[in-house]
JSON list of C-alpha atoms in Angstrom, two decimals:
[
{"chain": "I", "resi": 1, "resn": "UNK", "atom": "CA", "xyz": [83.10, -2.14, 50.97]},
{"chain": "I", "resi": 2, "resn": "UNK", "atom": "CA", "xyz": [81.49, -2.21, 47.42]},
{"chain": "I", "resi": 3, "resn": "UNK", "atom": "CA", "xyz": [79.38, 0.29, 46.54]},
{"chain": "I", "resi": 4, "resn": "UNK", "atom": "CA", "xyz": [77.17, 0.60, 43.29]},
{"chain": "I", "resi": 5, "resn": "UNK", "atom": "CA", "xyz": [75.06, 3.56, 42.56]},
{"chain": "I", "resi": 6, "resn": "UNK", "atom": "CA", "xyz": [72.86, 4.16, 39.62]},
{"chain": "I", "resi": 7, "resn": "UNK", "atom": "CA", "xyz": [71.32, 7.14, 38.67]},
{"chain": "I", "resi": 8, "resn": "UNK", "atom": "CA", "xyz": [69.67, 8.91, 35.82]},
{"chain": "I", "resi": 9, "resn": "UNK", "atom": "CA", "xyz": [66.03, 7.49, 35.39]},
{"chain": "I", "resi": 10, "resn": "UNK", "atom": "CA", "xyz": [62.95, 9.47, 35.40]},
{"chain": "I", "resi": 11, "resn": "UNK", "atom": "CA", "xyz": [59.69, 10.15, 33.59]},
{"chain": "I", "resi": 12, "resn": "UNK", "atom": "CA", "xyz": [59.99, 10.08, 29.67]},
{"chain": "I", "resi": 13, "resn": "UNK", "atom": "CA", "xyz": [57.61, 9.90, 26.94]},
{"chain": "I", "resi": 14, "resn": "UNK", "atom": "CA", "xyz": [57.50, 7.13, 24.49]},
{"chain": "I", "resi": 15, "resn": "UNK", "atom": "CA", "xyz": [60.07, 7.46, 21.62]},
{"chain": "I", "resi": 16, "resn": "UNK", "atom": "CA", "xyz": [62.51, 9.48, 23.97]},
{"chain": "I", "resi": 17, "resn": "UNK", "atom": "CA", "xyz": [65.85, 8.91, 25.23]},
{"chain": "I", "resi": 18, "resn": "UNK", "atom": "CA", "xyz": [67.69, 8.36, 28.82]},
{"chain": "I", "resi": 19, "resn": "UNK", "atom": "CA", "xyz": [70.92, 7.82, 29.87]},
{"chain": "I", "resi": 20, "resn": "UNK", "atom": "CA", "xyz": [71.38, 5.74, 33.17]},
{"chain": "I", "resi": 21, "resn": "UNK", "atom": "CA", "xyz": [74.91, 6.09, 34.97]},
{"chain": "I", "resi": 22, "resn": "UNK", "atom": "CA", "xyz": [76.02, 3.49, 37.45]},
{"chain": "I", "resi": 23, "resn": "UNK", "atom": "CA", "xyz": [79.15, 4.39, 39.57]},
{"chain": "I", "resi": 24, "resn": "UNK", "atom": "CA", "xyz": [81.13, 2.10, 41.04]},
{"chain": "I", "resi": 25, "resn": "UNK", "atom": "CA", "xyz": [83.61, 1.90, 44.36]},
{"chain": "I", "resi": 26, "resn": "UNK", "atom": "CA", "xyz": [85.28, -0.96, 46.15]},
{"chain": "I", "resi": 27, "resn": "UNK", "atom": "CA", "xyz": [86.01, -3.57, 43.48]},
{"chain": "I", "resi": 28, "resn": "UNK", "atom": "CA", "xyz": [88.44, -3.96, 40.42]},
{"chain": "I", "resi": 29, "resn": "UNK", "atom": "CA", "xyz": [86.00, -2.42, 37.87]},
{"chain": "I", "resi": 30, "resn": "UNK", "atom": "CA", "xyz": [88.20, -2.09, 35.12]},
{"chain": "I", "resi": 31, "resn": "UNK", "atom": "CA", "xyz": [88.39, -6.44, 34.86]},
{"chain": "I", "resi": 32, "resn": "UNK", "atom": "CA", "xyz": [85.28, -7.12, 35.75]},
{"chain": "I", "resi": 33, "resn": "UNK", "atom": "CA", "xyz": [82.00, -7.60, 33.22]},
{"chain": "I", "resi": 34, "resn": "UNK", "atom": "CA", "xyz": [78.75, -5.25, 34.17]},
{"chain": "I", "resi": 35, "resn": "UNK", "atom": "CA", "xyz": [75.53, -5.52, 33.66]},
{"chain": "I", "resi": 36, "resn": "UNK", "atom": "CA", "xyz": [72.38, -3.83, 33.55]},
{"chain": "I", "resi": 37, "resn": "UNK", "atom": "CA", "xyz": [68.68, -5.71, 34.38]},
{"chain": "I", "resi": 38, "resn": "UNK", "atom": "CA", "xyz": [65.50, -4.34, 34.74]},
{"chain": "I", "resi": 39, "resn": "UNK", "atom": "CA", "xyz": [61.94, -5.35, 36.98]},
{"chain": "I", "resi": 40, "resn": "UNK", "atom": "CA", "xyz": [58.97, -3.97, 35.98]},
{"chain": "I", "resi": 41, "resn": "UNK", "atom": "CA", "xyz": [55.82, -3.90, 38.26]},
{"chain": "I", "resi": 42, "resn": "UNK", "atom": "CA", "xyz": [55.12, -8.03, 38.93]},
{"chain": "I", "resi": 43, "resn": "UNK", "atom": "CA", "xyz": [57.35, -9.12, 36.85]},
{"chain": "I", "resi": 44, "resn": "UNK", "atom": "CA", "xyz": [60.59, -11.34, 37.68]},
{"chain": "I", "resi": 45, "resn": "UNK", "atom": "CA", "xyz": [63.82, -9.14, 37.38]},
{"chain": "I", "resi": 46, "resn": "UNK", "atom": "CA", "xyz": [65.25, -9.80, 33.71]},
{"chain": "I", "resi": 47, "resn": "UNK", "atom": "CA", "xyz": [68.78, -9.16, 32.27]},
{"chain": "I", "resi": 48, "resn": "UNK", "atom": "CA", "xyz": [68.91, -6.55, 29.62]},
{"chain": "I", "resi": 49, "resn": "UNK", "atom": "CA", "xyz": [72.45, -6.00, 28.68]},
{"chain": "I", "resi": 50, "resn": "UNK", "atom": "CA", "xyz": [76.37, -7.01, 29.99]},
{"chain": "I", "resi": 51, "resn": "UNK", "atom": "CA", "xyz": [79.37, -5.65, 29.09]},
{"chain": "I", "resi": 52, "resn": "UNK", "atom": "CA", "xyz": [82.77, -7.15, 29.62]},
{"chain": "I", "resi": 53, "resn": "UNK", "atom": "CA", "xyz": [86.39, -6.05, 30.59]},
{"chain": "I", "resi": 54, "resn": "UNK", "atom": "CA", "xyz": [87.35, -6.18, 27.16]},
{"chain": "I", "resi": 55, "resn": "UNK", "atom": "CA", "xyz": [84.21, -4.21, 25.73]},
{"chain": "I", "resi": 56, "resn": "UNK", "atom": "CA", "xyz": [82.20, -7.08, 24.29]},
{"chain": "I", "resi": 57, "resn": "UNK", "atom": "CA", "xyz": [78.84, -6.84, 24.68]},
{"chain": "I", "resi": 58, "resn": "UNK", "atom": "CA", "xyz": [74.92, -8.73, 24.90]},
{"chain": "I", "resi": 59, "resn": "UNK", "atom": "CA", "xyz": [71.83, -7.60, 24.91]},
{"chain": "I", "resi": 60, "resn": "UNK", "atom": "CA", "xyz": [68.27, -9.05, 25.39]},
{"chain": "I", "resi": 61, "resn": "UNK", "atom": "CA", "xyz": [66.19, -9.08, 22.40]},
{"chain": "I", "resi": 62, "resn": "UNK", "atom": "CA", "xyz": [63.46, -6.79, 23.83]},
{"chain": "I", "resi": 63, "resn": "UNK", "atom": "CA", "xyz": [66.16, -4.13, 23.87]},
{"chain": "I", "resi": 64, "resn": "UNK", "atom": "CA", "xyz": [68.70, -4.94, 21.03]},
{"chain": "I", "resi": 65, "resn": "UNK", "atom": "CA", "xyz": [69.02, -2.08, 18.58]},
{"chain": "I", "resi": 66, "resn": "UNK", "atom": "CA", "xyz": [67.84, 0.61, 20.89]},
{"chain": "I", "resi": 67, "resn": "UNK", "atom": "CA", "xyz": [69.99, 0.59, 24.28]},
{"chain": "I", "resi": 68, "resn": "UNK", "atom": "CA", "xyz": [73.51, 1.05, 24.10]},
{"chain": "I", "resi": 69, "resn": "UNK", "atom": "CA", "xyz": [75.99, -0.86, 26.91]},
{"chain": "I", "resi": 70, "resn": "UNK", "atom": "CA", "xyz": [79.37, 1.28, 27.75]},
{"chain": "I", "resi": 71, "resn": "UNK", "atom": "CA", "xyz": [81.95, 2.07, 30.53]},
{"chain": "I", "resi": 72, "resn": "UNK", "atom": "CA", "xyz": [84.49, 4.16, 31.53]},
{"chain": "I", "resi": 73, "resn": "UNK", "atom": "CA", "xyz": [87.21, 2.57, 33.13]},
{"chain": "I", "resi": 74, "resn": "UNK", "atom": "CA", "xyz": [89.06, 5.63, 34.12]},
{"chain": "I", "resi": 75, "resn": "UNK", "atom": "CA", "xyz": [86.39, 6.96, 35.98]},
{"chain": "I", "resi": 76, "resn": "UNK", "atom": "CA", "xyz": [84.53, 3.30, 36.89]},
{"chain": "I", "resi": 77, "resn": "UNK", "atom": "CA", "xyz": [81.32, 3.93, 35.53]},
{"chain": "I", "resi": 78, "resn": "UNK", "atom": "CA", "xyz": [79.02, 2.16, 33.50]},
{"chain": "I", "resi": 79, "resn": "UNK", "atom": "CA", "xyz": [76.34, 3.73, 31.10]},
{"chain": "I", "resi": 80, "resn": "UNK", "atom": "CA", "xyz": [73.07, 2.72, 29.45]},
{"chain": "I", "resi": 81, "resn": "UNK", "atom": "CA", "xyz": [72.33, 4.49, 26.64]},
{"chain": "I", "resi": 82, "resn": "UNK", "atom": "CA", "xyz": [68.61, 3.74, 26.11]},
{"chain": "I", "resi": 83, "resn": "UNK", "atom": "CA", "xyz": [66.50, 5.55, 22.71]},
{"chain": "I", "resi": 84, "resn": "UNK", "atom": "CA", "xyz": [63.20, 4.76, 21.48]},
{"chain": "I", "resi": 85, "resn": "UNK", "atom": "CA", "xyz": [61.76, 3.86, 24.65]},
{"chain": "I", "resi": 86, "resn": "UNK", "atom": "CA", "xyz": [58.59, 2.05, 25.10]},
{"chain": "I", "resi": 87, "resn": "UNK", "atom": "CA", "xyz": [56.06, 1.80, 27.86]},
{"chain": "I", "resi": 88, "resn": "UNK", "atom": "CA", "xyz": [57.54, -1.55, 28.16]},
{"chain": "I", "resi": 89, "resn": "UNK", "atom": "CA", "xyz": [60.58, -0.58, 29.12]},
{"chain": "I", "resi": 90, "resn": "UNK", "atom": "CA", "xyz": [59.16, 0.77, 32.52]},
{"chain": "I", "resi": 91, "resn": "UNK", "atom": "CA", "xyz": [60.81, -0.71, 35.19]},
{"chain": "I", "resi": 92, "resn": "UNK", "atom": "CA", "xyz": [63.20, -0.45, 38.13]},
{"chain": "I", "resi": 93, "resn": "UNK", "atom": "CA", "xyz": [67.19, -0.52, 36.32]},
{"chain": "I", "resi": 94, "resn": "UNK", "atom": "CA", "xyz": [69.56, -2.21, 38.30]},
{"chain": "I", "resi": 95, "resn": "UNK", "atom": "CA", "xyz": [73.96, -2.02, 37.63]},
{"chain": "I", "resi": 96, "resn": "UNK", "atom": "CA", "xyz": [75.35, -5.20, 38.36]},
{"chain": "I", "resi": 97, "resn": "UNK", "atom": "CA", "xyz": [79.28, -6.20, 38.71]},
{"chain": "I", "resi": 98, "resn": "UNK", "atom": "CA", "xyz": [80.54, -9.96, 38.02]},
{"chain": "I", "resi": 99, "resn": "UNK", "atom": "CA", "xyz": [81.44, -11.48, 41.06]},
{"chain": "I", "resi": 100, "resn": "UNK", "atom": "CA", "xyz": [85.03, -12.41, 39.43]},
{"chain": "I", "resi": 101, "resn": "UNK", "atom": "CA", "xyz": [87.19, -11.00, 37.42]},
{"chain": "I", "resi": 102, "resn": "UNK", "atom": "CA", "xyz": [88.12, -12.16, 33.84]},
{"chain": "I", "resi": 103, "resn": "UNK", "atom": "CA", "xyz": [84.37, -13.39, 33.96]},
{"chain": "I", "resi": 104, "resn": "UNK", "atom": "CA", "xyz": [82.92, -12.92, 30.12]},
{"chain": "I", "resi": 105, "resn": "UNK", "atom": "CA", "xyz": [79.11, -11.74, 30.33]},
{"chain": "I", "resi": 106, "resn": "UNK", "atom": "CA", "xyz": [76.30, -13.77, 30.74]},
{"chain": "I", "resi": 107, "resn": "UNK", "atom": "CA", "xyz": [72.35, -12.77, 31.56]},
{"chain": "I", "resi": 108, "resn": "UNK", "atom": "CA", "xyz": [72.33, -15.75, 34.48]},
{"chain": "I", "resi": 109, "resn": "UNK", "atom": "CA", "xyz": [71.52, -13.52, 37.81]},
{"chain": "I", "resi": 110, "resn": "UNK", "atom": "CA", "xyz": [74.22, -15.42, 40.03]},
{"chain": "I", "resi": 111, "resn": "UNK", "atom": "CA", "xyz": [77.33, -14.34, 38.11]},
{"chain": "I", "resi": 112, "resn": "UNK", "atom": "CA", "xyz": [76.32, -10.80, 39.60]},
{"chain": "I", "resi": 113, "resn": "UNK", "atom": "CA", "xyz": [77.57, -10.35, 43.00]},
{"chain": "I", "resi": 114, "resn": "UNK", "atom": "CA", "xyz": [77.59, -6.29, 43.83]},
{"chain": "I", "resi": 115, "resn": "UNK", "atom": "CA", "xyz": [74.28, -4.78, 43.24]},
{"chain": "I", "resi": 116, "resn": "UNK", "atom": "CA", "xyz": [73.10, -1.43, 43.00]},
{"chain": "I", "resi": 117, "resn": "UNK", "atom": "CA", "xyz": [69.98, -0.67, 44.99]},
{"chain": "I", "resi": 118, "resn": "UNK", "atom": "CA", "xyz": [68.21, 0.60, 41.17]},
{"chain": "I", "resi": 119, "resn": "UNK", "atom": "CA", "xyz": [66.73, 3.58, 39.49]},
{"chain": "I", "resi": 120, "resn": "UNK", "atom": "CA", "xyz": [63.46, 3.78, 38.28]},
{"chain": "I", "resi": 121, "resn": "UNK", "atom": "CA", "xyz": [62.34, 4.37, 34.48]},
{"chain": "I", "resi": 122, "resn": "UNK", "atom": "CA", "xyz": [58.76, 5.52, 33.53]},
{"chain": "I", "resi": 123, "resn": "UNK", "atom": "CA", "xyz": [58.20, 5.71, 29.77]},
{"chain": "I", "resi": 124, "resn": "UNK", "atom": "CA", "xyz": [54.46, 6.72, 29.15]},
{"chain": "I", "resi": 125, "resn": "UNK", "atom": "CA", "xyz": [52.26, 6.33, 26.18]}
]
């Protein structure tokens, strides 16, 4: 059984600063690339950031320069460090983890097959 389970969104005011968590059991974390996306209120879920078993890392223009991709092997978790939010950023967060291992990271929805079930992220004005 996989199990992905992300946690530390909430309600934040613009220009502020939250770090999501995503915990991970069941699968061979430390090999295999993670990644974060986001949905905001009717819009189609996007990818925002991957990072991969050896620590290289992408990010979506919308967030590059403010959100920070990481993971802890040791204790399989995977962070997003997220500053100067926007009301844009508002959405639900979803963790993600590459269906194989060795897989490099990639924004393309299908390489993700272990999803968490998302936490949500209010940034107001």
């Amino acid at each position: 059984q996989v199990q992905v389970v992300e946690s530390g969104g909430g309600l934040v005011q613009a220009g502020g600063s939250l770090r999501l968590s995503c915990i991970v059991r069941g699968l061979h974390f430390a090999g295999s690339s993670m990644g974060w996306f986001r949905q905001a209120p009717g819009k189609e879920r996007e990818g925002i950031s991957c990072i991969d078993m050896s620590g290289g890392s992408w990010y979506a223009d919308s967030v590059k320069g403010r959100f920070t991709i990481s993971r802890d092997n040791a204790e399989s978790t995977l962070y997003l460090q997220m500053n100067s939010l926007k009301p844009v950023d508002t959405a639900m967060y979803y963790c993600a983890a590459a269906r194989y291992v060795g897989s490099y990271c990639s924004d393309k929805q299908s390489m993700y097959g272990a999803w968490g079930e998302g936490t949500q992220v209010t940034v107001s004005s």
